[in-house]
Coordinates of C-alpha atoms in Angstrom, one line a residue:
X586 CA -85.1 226.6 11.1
X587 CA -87.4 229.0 11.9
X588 CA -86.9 233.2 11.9
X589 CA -86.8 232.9 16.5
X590 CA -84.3 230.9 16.3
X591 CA -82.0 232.2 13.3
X592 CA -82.2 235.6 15.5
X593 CA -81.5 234.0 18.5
X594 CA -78.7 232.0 17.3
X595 CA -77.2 234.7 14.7
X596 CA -77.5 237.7 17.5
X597 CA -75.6 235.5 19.9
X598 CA -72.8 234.9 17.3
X599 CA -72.6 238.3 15.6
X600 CA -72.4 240.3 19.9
X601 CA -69.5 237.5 20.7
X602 CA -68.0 238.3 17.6
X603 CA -67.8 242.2 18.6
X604 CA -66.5 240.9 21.4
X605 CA -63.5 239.3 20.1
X606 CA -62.9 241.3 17.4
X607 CA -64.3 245.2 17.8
X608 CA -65.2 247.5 15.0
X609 CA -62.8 247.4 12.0
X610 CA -60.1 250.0 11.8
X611 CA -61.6 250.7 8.0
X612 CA -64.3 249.8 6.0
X613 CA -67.3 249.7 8.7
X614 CA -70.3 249.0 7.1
X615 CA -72.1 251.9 9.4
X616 CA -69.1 254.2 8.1
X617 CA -70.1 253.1 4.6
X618 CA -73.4 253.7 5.4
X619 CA -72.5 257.3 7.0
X620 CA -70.8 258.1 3.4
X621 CA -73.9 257.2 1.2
X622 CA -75.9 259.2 3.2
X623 CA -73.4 262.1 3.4
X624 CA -73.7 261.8 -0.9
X625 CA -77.8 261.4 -0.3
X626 CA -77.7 264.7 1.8
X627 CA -75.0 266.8 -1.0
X628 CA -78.3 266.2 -3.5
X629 CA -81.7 266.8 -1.5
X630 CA -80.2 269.3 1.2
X631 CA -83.0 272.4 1.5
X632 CA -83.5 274.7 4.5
X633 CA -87.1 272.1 4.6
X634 CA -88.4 269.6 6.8
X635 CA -90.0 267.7 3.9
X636 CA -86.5 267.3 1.8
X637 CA -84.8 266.4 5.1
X638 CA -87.8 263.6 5.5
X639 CA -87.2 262.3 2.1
X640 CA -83.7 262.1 2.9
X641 CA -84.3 259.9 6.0
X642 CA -86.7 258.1 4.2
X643 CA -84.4 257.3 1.0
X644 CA -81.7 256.7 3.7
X645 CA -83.0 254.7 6.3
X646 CA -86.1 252.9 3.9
X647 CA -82.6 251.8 1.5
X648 CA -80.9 250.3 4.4
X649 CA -83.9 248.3 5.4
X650 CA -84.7 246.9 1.6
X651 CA -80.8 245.6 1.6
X652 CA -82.0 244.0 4.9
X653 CA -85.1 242.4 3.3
X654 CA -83.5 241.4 -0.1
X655 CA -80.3 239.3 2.2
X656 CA -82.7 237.7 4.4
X657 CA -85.0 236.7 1.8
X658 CA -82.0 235.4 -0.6
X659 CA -80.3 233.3 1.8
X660 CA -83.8 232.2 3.7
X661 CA -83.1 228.6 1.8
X662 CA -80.3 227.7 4.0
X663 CA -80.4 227.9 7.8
X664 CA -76.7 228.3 8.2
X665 CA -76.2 231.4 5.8
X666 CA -79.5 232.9 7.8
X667 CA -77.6 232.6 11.0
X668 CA -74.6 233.8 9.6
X669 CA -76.3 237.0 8.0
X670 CA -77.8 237.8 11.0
X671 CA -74.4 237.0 13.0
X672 CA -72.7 239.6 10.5
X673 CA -75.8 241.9 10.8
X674 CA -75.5 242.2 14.2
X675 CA -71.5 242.4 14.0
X676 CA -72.2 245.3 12.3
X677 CA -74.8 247.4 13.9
X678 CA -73.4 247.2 18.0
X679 CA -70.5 248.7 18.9
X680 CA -70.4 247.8 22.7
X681 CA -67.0 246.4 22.4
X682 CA -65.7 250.2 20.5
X683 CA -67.4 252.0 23.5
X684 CA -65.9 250.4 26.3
X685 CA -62.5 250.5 24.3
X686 CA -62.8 254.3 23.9
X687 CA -64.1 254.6 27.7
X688 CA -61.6 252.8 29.3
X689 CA -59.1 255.0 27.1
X690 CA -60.0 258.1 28.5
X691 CA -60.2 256.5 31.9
X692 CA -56.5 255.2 31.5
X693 CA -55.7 259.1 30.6
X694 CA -57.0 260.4 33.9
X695 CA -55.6 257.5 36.7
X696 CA -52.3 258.3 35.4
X697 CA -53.4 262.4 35.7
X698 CA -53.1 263.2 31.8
X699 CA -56.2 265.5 31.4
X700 CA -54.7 266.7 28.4
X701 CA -54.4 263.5 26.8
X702 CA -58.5 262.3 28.0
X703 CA -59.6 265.5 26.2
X704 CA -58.3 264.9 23.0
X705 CA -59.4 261.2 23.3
X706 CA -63.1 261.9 24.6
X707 CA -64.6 263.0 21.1
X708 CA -64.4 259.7 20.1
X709 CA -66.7 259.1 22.4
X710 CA -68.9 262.0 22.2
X711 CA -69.7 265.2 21.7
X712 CA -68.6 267.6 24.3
X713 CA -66.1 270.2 24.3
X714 CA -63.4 269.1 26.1
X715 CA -61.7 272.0 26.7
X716 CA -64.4 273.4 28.8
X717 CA -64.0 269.9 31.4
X718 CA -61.5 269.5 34.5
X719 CA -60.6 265.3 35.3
X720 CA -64.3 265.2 37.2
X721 CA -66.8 266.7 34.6
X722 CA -64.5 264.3 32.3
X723 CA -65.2 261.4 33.5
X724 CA -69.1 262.3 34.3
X725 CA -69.0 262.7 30.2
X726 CA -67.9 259.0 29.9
X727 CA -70.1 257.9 32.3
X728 CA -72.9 259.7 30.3
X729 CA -72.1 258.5 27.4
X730 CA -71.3 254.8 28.0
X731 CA -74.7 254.8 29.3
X732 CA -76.8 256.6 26.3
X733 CA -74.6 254.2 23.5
X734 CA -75.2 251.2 25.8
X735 CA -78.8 251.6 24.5
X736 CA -78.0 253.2 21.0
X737 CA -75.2 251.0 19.8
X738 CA -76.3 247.6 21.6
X739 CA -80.1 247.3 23.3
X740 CA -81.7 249.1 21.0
X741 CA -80.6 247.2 17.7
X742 CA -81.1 243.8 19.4
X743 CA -84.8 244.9 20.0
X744 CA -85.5 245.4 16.7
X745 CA -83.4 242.4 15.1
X746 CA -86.0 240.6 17.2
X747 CA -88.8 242.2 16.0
X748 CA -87.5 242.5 12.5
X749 CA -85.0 240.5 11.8
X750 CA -81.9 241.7 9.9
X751 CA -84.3 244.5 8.2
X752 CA -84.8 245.6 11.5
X753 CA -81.0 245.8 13.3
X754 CA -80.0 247.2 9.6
X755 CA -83.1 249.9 9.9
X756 CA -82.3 250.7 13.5
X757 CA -78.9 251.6 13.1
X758 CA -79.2 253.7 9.8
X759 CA -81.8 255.8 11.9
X760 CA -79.5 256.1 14.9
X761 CA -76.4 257.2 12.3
X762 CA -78.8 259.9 10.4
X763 CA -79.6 261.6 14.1
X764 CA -76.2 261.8 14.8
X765 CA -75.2 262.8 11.4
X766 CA -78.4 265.4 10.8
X767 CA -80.3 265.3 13.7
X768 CA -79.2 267.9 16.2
X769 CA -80.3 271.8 16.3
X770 CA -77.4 273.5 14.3
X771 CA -78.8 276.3 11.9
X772 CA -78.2 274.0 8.9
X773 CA -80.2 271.1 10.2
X774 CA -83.2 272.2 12.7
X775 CA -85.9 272.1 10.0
X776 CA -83.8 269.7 7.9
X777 CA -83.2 266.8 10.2
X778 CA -85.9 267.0 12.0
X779 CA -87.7 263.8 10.5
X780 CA -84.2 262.1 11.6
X781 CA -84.5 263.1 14.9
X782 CA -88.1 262.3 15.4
X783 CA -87.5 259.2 13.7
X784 CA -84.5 257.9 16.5
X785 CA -87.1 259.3 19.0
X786 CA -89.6 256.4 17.9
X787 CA -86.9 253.5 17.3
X788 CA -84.8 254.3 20.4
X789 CA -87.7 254.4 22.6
X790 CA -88.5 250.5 23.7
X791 CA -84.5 249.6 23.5
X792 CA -84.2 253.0 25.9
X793 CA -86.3 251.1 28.3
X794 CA -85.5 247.6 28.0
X795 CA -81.5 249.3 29.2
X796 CA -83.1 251.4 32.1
X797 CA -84.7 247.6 33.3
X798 CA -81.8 245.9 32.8
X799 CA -79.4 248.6 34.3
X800 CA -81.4 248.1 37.5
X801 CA -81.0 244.3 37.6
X802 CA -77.7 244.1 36.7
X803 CA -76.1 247.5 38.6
X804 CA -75.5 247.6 42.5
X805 CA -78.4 249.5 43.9
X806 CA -81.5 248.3 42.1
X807 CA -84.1 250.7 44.1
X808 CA -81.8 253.3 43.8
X809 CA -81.8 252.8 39.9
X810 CA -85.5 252.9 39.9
X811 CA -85.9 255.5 41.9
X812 CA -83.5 257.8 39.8
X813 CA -85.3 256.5 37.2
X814 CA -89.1 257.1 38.6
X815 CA -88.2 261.0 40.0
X816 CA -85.8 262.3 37.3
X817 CA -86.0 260.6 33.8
X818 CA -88.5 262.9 32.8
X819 CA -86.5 266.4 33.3
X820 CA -83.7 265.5 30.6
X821 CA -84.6 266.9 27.3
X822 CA -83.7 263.6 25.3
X823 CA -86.8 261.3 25.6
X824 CA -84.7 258.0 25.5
X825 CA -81.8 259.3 27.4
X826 CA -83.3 259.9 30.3
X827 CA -84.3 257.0 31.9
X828 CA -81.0 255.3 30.3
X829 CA -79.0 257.6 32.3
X830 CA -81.2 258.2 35.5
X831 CA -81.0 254.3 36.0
X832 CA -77.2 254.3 35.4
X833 CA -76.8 256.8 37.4
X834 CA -79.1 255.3 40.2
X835 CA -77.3 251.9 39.8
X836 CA -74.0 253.7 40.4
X837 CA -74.1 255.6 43.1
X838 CA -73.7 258.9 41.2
X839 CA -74.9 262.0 39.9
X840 CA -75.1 263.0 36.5
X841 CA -76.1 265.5 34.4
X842 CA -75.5 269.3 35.4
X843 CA -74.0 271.9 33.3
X844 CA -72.4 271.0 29.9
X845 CA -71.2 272.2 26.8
X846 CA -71.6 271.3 22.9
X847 CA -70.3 273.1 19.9
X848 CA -69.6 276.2 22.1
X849 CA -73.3 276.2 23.3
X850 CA -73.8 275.4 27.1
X851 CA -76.6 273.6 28.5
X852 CA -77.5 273.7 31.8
X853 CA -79.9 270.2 32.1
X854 CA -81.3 268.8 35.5
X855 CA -79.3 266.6 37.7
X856 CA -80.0 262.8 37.6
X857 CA -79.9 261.0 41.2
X858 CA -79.2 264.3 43.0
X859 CA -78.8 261.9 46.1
X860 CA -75.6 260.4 44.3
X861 CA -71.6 261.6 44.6
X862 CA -69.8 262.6 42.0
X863 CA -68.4 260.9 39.3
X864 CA -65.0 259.8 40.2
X865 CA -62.3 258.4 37.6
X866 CA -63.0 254.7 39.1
X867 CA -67.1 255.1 37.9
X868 CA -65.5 254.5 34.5
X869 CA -65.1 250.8 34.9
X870 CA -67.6 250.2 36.9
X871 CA -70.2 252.2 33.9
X872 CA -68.3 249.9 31.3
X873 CA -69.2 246.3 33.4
X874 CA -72.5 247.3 34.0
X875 CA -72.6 248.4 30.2
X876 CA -71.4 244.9 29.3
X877 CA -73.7 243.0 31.6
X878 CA -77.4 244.9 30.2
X879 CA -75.8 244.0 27.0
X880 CA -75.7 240.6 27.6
X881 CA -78.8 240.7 29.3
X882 CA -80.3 242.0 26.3
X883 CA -79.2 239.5 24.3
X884 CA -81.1 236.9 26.0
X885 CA -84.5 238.9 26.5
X886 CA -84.6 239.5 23.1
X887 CA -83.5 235.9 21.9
X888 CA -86.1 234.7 24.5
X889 CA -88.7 236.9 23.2
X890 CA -88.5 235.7 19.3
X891 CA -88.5 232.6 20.7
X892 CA -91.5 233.0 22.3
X893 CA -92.8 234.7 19.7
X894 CA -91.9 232.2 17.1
X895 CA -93.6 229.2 19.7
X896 CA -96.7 231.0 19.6
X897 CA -96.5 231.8 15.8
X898 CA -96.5 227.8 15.1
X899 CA -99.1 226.5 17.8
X900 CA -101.9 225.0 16.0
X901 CA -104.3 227.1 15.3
X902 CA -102.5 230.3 14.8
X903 CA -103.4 232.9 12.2
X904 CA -99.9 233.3 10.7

């Protein structure tokens, strides 16, 4: 069996099996992975950019080596190469986890327990939730099921096609080092900087494949594009923005605006200025349409390792 079709075949098997089953409650491999580069980090940390490369380097180069090494000892036998990369892919998405943490916060505010959708929303993200009312709530969610959409789903399915299980392995292990090291915090501006640049470069063709999809599968495609076309550009995050213009585009609604991290407030440009606001219902409807580009996903990158793969064996090919 060829590599097109282990991916295509593995991916499908490893994103229905995070659909039935979710993340484990212990012992992810991406928490296991978050711990050996926590220890990496304890031994090279300088005030540098260049030890903070070689830790993304030792970090994220290790993860895609394992990768390599499975693939190639199990490449024998077609049916432990589709299960690798069904337990590969298992392990790097976490779309089921995000729309169970979403729809968790959104359960919090319909029954009007702000209280109780702060303390949930930092297992979603970042914010401070004590600086949010119910509506700048739920605009976080909404946010952030549509950035994770294309971090913890599109984006690894991308690269399994490009790469194989070296590639969702590698994708994810540079995603988990931005969030771990990446952001602008005095200890890790110079230090995780190569992380940071790094997620830049993976997260960028999985950023747009979401923003696509988002506008086939929401409700207001020219809206989505629109959003998209006129305000992807003003969000500082390279990859976020068109993820977030199209969802918001798709939606109906406005995000961005004013928000706050770590006690620092940000005051970023609004996406789809022409939407409402985010409304405790926009929850759901972010999580379906979450669920639907990742599905969609799934079969533009199964259908383009296929094609790949077809044009790989024609007669006459140089590989």
């Amino acid at each position: 069996m060829g590599a097109d079709r282990v991916f295509a075949y593995g991916a499908a098997a490893g994103l229905l099996g995070d659909l039935l089953l979710g993340d484990p409650r212990r012992g992810h491999p991406v928490a296991v992975f978050g711990r050996a580069a926590g220890a990496v980090e304890r031994v090279l940390w300088r005030d540098h950019r260049g030890w903070g490369a070689l830790h993304t380097a030792v970090c994220a180069g290790g993860a895609v080596a394992l990768g390599a090494v499975a693939q190639r000892v199990v490449r024998p036998s077609a049916a432990a190469s589709v299960a690798l990369t069904a337990a590969a892919t298992w392990a790097v998405v976490g779309g089921t986890s995000l729309s169970r943490e979403a729809r968790a916060v959104g359960r919090a505010l319909q029954a009007g327990d702000v209280e109780a959708a702060r303390t949930r929303l930092p297992h979603l993200c970042g914010r401070d939730p004590q600086a949010l009312d119910a509506d700048g709530i739920a605009r976080a969610v909404v946010e952030s099921v549509a950035e994770n959409t294309s971090d913890a789903v599109v984006g690894a399915l991308v690269w399994g096609a490009v790469a194989g299980v070296p590639g969702l392995l590698g994708f994810r292990a540079v995603n988990t080092l931005d969030a771990m090291v990446g952001h602008k915090s005095a200890r890790y501006r110079r230090y995780g900087w190569a992380s940071a640049r790094l997620d830049d470069v993976a997260g960028w063709p999985g950023a747009r494949l979401t923003a696509v999809l988002a506008a086939v599968a929401g409700g207001d495609p020219e809206g989505a594009v629109r959003a998209w076309r006129v305000d992807a550009a003003k969000h500082p995050s390279p990859n976020a923005g068109p993820v977030e213009a199209s969802f918001a585009g798709a939606l109906g609604v406005r995000l961005g605006g004013t928000l706050s991290y770590g006690g620092r407030v940000e005051h970023r440009p609004v996406l789809n200025a022409e939407g409402r606001t985010v409304e405790v219902g926009d929850i759901e409807r972010a999580v379906g349409l979450s669920r639907r580009v990742g599905w969609l996903a799934l079969g533009a990158s199964a259908a383009a390792a296929l094609l790949r793969g077809r044009v790989a064996r024609r007669p006459g090919s140089s590989s």
